[in-house]
Coordinates of C-alpha atoms in Angstrom, one line a residue:
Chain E
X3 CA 9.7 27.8 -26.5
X4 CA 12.7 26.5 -24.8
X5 CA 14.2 23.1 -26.7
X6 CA 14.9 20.2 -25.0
X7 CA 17.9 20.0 -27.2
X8 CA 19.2 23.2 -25.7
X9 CA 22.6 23.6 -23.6
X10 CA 20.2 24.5 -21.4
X11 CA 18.3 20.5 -21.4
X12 CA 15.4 22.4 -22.4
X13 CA 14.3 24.3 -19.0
X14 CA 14.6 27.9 -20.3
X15 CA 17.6 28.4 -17.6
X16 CA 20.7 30.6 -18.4
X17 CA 24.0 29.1 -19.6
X18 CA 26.5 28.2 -17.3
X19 CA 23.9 27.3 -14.6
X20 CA 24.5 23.5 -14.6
X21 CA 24.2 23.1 -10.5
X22 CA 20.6 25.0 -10.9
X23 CA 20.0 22.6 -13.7
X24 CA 20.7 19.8 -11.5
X25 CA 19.0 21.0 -8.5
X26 CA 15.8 21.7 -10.7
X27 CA 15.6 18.0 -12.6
X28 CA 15.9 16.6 -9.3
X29 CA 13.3 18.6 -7.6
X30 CA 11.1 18.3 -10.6
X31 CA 11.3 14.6 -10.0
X32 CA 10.8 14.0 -6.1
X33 CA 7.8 16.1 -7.0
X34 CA 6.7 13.7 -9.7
X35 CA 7.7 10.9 -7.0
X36 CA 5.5 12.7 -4.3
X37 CA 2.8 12.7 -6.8
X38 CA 2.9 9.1 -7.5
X39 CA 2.8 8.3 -4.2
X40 CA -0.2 9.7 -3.4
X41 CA -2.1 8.4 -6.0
X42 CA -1.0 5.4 -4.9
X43 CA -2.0 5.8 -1.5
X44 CA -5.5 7.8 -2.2
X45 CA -6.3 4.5 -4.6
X46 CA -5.8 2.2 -1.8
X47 CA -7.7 3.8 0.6
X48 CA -9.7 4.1 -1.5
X49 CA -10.2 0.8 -2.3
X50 CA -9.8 -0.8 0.8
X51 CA -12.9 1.3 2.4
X52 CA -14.5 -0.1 -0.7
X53 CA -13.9 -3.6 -0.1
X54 CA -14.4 -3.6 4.1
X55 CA -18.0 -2.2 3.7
X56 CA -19.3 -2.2 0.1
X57 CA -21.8 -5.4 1.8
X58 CA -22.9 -3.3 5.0
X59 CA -25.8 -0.3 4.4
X60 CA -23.9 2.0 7.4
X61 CA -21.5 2.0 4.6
X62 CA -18.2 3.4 5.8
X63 CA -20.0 4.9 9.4
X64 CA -19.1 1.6 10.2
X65 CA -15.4 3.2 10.9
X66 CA -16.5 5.8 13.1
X67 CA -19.5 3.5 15.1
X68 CA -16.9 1.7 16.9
X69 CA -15.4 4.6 18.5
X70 CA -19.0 6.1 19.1
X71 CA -19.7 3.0 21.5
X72 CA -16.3 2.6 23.4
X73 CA -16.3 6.7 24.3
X74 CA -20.0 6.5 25.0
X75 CA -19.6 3.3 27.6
X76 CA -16.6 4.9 29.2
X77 CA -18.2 8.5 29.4
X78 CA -21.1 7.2 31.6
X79 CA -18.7 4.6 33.3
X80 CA -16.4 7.9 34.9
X81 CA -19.0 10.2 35.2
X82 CA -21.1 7.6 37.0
X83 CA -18.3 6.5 39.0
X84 CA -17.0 9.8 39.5
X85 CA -13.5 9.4 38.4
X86 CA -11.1 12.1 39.3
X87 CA -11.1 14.0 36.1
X88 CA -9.3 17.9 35.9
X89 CA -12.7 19.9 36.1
X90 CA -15.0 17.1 35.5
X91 CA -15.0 17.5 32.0
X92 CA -16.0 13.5 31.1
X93 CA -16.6 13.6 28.1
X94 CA -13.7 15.9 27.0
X95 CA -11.6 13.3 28.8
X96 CA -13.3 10.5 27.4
X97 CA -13.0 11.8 23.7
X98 CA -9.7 13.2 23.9
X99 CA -7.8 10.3 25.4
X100 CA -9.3 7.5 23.3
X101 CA -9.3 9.2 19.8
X102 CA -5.7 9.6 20.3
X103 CA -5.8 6.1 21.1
X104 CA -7.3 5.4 18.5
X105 CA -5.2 6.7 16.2
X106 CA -2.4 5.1 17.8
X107 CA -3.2 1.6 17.8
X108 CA -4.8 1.7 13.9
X109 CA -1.5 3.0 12.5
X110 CA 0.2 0.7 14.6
X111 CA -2.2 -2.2 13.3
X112 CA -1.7 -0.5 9.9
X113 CA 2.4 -0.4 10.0
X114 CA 2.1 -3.7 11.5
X115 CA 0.2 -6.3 9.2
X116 CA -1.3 -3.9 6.8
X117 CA 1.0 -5.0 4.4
X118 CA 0.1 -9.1 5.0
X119 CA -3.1 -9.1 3.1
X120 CA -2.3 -7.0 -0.3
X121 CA -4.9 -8.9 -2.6
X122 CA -3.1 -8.4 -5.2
X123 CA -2.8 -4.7 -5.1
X124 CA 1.3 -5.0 -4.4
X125 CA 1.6 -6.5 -7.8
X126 CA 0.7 -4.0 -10.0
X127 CA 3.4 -1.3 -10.9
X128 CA 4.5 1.0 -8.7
X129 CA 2.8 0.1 -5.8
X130 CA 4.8 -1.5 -3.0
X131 CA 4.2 -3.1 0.5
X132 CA 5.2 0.4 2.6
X133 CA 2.2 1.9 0.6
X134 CA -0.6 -0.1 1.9
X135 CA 1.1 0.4 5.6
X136 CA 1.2 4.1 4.9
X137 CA -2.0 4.2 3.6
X138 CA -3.8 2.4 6.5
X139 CA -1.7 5.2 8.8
X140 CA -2.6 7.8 6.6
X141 CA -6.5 6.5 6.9
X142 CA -6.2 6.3 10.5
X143 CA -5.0 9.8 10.4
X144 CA -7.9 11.4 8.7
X145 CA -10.3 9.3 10.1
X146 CA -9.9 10.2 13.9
X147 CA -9.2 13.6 13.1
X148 CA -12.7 13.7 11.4
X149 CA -13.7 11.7 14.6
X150 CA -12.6 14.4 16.7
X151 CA -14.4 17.3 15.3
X152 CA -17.5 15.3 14.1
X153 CA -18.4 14.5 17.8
X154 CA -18.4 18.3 18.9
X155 CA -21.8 19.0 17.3
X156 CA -24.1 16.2 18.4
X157 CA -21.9 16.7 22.3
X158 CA -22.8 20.3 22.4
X159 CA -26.5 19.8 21.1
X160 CA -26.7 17.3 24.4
X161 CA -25.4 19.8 26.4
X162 CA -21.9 19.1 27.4
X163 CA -19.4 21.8 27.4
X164 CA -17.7 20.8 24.3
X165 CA -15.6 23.5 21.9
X166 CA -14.6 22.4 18.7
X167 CA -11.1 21.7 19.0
X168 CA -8.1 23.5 17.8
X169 CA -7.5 22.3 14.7
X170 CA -3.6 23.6 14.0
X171 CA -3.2 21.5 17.4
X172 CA -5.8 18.6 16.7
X173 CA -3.5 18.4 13.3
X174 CA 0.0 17.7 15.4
X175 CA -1.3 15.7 18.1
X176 CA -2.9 13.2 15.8
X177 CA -0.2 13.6 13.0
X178 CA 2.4 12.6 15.6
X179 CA 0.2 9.5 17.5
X180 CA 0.0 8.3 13.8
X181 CA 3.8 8.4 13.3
X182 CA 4.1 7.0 16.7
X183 CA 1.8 4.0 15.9
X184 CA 3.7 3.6 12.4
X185 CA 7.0 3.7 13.6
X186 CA 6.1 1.1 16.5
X187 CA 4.4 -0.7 14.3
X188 CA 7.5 -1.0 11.6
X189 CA 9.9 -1.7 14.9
X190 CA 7.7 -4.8 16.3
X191 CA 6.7 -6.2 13.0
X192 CA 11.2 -6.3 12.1
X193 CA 11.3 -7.7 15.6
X194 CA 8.6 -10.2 15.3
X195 CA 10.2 -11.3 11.6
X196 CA 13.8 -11.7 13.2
X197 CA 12.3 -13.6 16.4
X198 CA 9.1 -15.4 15.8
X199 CA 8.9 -16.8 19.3
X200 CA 8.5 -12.9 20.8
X201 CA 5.3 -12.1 19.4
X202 CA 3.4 -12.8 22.4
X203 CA 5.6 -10.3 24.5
X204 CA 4.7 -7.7 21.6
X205 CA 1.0 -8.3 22.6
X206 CA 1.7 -8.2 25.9
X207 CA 3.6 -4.7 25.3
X208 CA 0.4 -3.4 23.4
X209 CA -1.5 -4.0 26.5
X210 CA 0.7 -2.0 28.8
X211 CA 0.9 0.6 26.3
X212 CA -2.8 0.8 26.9
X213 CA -3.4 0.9 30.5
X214 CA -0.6 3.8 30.3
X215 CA -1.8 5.8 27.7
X216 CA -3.5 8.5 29.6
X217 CA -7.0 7.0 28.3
X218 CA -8.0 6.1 32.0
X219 CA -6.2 8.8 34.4
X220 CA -4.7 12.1 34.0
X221 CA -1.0 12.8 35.3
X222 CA -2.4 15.2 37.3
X223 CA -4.7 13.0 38.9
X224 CA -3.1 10.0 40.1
X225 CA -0.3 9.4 43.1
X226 CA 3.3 10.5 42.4
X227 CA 4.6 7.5 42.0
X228 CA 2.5 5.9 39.7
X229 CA 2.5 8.9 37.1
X230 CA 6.5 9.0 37.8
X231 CA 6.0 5.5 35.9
X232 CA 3.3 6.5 33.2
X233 CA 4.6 9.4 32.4
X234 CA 7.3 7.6 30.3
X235 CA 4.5 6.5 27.8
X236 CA 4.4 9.6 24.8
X237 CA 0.7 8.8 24.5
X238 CA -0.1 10.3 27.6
X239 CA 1.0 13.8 26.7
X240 CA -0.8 13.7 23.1
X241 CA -4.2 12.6 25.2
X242 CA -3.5 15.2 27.1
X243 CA -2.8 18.1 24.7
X244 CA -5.6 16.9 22.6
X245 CA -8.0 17.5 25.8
X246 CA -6.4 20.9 25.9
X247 CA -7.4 21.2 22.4
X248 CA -11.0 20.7 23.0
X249 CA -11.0 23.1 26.7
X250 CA -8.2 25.9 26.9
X251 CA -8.1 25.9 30.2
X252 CA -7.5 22.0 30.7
X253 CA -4.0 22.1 32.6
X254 CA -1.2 20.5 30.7
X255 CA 1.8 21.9 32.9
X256 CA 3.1 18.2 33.3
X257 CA 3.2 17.5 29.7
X258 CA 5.2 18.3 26.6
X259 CA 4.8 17.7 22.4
X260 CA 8.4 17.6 22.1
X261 CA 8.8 13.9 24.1
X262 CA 6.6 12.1 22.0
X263 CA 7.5 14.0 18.8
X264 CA 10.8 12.7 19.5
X265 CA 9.3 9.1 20.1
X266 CA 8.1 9.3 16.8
X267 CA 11.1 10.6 14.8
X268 CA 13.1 8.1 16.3
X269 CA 10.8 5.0 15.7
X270 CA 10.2 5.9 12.5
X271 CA 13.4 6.2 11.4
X272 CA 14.8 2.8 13.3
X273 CA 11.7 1.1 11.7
X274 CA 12.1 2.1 8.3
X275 CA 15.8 1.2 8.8
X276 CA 15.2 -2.2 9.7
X277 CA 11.9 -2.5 7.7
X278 CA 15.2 -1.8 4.5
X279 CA 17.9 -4.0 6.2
X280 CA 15.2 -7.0 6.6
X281 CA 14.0 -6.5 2.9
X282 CA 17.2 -6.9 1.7
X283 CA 17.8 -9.9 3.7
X284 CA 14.7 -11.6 2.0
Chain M
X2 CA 16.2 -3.8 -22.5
X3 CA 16.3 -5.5 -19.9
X4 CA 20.1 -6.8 -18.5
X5 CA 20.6 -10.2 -16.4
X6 CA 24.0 -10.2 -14.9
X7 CA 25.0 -13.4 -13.0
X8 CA 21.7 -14.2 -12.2
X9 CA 20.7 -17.6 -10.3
X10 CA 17.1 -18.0 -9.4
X11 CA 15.3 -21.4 -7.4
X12 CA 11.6 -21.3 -7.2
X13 CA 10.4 -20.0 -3.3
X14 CA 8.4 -23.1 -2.8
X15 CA 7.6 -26.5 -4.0
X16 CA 9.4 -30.2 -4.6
X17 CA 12.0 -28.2 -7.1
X18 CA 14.0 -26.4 -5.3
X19 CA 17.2 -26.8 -7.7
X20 CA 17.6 -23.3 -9.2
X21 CA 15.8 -23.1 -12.7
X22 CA 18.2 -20.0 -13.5
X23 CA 22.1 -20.7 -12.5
X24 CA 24.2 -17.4 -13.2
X25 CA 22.6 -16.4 -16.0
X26 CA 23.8 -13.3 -17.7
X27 CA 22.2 -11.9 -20.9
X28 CA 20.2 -9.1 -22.1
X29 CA 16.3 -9.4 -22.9
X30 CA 14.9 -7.3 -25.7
X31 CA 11.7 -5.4 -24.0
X32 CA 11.0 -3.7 -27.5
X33 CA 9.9 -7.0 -29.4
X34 CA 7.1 -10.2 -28.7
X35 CA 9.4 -12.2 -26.6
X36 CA 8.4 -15.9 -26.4
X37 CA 9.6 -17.6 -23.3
X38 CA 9.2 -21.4 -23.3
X39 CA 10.2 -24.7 -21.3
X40 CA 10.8 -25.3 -17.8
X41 CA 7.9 -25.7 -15.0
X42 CA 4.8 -23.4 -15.1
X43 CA 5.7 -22.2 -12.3
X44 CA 9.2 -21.3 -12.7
X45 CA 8.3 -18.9 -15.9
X46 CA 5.9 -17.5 -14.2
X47 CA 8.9 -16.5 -11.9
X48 CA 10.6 -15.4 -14.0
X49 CA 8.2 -13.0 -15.4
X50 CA 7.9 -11.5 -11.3
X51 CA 11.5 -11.3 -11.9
X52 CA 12.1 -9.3 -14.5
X53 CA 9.4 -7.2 -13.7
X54 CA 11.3 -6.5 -9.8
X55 CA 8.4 -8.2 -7.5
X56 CA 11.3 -10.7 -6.9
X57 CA 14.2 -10.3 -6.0
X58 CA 17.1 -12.9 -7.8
X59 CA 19.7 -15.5 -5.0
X60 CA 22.4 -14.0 -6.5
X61 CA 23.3 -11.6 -9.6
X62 CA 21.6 -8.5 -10.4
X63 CA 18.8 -7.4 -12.9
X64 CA 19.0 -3.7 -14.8
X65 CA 16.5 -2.1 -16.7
X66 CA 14.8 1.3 -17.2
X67 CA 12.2 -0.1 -18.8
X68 CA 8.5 0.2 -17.6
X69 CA 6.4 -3.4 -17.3
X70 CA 3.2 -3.3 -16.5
X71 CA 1.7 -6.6 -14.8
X72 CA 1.7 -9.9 -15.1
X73 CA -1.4 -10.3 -17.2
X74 CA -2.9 -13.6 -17.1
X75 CA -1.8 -14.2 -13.7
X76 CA -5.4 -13.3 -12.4
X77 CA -4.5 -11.6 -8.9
X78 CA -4.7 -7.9 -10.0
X79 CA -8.3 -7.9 -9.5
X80 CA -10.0 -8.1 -6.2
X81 CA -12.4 -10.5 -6.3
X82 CA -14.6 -9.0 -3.7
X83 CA -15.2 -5.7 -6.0
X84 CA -16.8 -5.5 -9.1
X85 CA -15.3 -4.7 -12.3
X86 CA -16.0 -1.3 -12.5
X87 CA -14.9 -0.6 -9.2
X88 CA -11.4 -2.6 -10.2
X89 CA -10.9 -0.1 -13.2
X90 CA -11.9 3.1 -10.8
X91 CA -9.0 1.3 -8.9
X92 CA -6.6 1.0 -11.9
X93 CA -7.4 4.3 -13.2
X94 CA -6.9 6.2 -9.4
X95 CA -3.4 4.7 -8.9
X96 CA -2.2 6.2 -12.6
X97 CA -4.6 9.6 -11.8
X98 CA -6.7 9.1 -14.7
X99 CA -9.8 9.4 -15.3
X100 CA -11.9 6.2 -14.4
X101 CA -14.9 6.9 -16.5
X102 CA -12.6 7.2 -20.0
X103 CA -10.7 4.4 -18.9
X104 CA -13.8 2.0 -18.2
X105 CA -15.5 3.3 -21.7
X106 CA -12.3 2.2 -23.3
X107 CA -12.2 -1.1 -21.6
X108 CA -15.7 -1.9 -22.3
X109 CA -15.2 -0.9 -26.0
X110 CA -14.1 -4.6 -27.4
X111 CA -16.8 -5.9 -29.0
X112 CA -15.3 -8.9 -29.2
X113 CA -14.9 -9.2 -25.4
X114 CA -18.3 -9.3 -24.5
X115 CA -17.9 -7.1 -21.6
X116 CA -21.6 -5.4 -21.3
X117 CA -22.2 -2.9 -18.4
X118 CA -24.8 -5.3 -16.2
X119 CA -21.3 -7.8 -16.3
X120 CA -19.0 -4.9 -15.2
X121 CA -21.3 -3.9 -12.5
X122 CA -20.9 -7.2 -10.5
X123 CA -18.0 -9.6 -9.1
X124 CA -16.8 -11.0 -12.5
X125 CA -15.9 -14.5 -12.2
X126 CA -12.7 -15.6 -13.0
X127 CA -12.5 -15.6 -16.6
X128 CA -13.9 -12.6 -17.6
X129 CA -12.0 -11.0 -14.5
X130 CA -8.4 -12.1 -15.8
X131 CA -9.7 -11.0 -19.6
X132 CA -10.3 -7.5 -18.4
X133 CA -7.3 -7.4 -16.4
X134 CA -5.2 -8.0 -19.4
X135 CA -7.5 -5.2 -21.1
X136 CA -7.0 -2.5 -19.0
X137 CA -3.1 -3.3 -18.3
X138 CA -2.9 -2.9 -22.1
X139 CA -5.1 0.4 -21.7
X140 CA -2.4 1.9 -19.3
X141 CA 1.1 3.3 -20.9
X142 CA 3.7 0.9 -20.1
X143 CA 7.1 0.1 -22.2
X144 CA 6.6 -3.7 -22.3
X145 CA 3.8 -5.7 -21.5
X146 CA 4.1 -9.2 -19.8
X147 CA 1.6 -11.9 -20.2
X148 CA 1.8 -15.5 -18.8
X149 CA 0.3 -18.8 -20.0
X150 CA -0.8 -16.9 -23.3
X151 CA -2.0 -20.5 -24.3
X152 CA -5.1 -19.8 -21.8
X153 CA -6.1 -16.1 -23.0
X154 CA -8.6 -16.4 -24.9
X155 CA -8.8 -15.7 -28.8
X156 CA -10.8 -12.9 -28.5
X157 CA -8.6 -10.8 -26.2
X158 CA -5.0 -12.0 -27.6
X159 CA -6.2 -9.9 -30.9
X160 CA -7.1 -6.6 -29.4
X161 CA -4.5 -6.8 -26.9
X162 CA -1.8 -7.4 -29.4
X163 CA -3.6 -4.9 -31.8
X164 CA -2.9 -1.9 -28.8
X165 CA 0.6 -3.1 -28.2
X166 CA 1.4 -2.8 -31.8
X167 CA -0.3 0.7 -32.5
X168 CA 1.7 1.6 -29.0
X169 CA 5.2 0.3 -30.3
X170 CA 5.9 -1.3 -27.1
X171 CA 7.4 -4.8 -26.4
X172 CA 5.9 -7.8 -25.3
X173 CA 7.2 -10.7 -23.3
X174 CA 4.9 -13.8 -23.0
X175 CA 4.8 -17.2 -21.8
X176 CA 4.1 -20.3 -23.2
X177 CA 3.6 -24.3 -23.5
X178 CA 2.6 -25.0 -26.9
X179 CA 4.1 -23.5 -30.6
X180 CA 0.6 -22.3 -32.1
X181 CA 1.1 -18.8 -30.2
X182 CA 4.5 -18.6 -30.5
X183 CA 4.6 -18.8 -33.9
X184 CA 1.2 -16.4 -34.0
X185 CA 2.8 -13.8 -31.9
X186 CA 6.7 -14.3 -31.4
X187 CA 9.3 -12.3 -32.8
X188 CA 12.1 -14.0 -30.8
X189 CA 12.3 -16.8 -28.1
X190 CA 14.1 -18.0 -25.6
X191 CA 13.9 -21.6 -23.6
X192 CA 14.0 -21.8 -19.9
X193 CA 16.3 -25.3 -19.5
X194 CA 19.6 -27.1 -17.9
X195 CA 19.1 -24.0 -15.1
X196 CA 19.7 -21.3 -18.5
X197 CA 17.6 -18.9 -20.6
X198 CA 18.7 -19.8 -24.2
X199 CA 17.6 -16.9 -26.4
X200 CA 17.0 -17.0 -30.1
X201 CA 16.5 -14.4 -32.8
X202 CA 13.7 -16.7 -34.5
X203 CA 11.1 -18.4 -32.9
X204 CA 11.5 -21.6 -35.0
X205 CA 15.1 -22.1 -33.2
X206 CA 13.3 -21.8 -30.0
X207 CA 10.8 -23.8 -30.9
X208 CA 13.1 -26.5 -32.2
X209 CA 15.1 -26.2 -29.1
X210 CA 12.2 -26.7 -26.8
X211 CA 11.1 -29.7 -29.1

């Protein structure tokens, strides 16, 4: 039984092995850090499902029943209209570009004011403002991944031509439309603190966003000039790889992870940047 | 302990906004009761989110290692829209303990009157704030804090110092009138002329707060 009196601090670790020593007790610690954290973050997810529907029978379906009624209305609105969709897979298109949506616009919602209405839970201990927006990202995360695959089942027992997804590529696509969303999120929330009056340009920019997100039209689909324009938006290529992820052969030659992943890196880090610069300030 | 090094502190809000704290430096024992009387409700009630690091001082810095656990009394821990039980599952998730142990010990005061059928509903404000102070005493913190302790009621100042003692950890408290200082306090200090004055004896504090 090693002693924590020891030379050795009490880790059982050979003399003269002071860098290791060092190297281990911080480790040891980021890992207690990590831990934290996610209790943290489980316990206000937790709670915060709890306190949005612990009044409503549906329970938390509520979440997903939303979703369920914007892809249903826009399936029937392209297949009906006949919308120029690669292979005419509707509801591939529908599913794939909105969920990603989706997850977009809740962790940007989440990064954004998820942190104004704490009720209390940033006072105890521990638990800080960046957890409740990470934990609303996180949620939206888990939640439209589950989306994603939950739809399969009932699609395929209607008929479509539905495969469940591929989840290694399900897993990036939303992971980096969440860090998208958060780091946007962070970046327009520091911008709306340092000018108040611009907050109606960041709604208008949310819009745009939108209407360029791949949820209506394909890249491969629309005139050259437009999708020389939309292509700009990183949403558009996670739509489109998650539609690949549901139907193989669903062309993505146009698009690429590595654009928005970059996107993402780069928001986050500028928003959690300024998120630190602006805290300080306060 | 807890260090306070230049620190000057004004209240965010409100007709005072004078600083109640003007470069203040001295150290705070975390390891003792700690009475903390005078100056506005509001500004000890400050100065408890102070030491505790949910604020942040104007000037001066504030360094401790020590571990506080909330500001019981303060009645915002809770959500009022959950019921009590699901406010301990909540308490006991963000320290990854079990809920169910940590309820059963909660609910063990007699004295507290905190049946089951209570716990299973929205408690109303009294009873919410009394179990908040509860379970923050359940949970292993260095030094408690507690605000207004002229408003806790009997019945859960006694357990609630009776855990802290068994636990060896400090307590800082504030208060308006001497019948709980003298009850509770080991030491004191007097929020005043934009100072902390800090006293080995209560009595001194008391006498200095008049």
């Amino acid at each position: 039984m090693p002693s924590l009196s020891g030379a050795d601090g009490g880790l059982g670790l050979p003399a003269g092995h002071g860098v290791l020593r060092v190297a281990y007790t911080h480790a040891a610690h980021r890992l207690t850090v990590l831990i934290e954290d996610w209790l943290i973050i489980r316990a206000i997810i937790l709670r915060s499902l709890r306190v949005r529907h612990s009044g409503n029978p549906l329970g938390i379906f509520v979440e997903v029943f939303r979703p369920i009624v914007i892809c249903t209305a826009h399936y029937f609105y392209f297949s009906l209209m006949q919308r120029n969709v690669p292979g005419n897979q509707f509801a591939i298109f529908t599913i794939g570009g909105f969920s990603v949506w989706f997850t977009f616009i809740a962790a940007y919602h989440g990064a954004f004011d998820g942190a104004k209405y704490p009720a209390g839970s940033h006072n105890i201990p521990g638990i800080t403002r960046m957890h409740l927006r990470v934990a609303a990202v996180f949620w939206a995360f888990i939640l439209y991944l589950f989306f994603a695959n939950a739809v399969v089942a009932p699609l395929q027992i209607i008929g479509q031509p539905v495969t469940t997804p591929d989840l290694g590529l399900s897993i990036i696509d939303y992971g980096v439309a969440a860090l998208l969303g958060f780091g946007y999120g962070l970046v327009c929330a520091a911008i709306c603190q340092v000018v108040p009056a611009l907050k109606p340009v960041v709604k208008i920019l949310e819009w745009a966003v939108f209407i360029t997100s791949g949820v209506y039209d394909s890249l491969l689909t629309i005139p050259i000039p437009v999708a020389k324009i939309i292509q700009y938006n990183p949403l558009i290529d996670l739509a489109e790889y998650q539609r690949h992820a549901y139907y193989p052969g669903y062309p993505i030659y146009m698009v690429t992870l590595t654009y928005p992943a970059i996107w993402a890196a780069s928001l986050v880090f500028f928003g959690l940047a300024t998120n630190r610069v602006l805290g300080r300030r306060r | 302990m807890i260090h306070l090094a230049g620190v000057t502190m004004k209240l965010p809000s409100g007709p005072d906004t004078t600083p109640f704290l003007r470069d203040v430096t001295l150290s705070l024992p975390t390891h003792l009761r700690c009475a903390v009387l005078g100056g506005l409700p509001a500004s000890r009630t400050h100065f408890l989110r102070l030491i505790c690091g949910k604020e942040r001082p104007e000037k001066g810095e504030i360094l401790t290692q020590t571990r506080f656990s909330i500001i019981g009394n303060s009645g915002t821990y809770f959500h009022p829209g959950l019921t009590g039980l699901e406010n301990i599952t909540f308490c006991a998730r963000r320290y990854g303990i079990d809920a169910w142990s940590l309820t059963k010990m909660a609910v063990g005061f007699e004295k507290i009157e905190a049946d089951w059928p209570a716990l299973t509903n929205k408690l109303p404000v009294k009873k919410r704030r009394a179990m908040e102070i509860l379970v923050s005493a359940l949970l292993p913190y260095d030094c408690y804090l507690l605000d207004d302790i002229d408003q806790v009621p009997p019945a859960v100042l006694e357990p609630l110092f009776e855990i802290i003692g068994a636990r060896r950890a400090g307590v800082i408290f504030t208060a308006r009138t001497a019948k709980h200082v003298r009850q509770f306090g080991d030491c004191g200090g007097v929020i005043g002329s934009n100072t902390l004055q800090m006293f080995s004896q209560v009595e001194e504090a008391l006498a200095l707060h008049g």
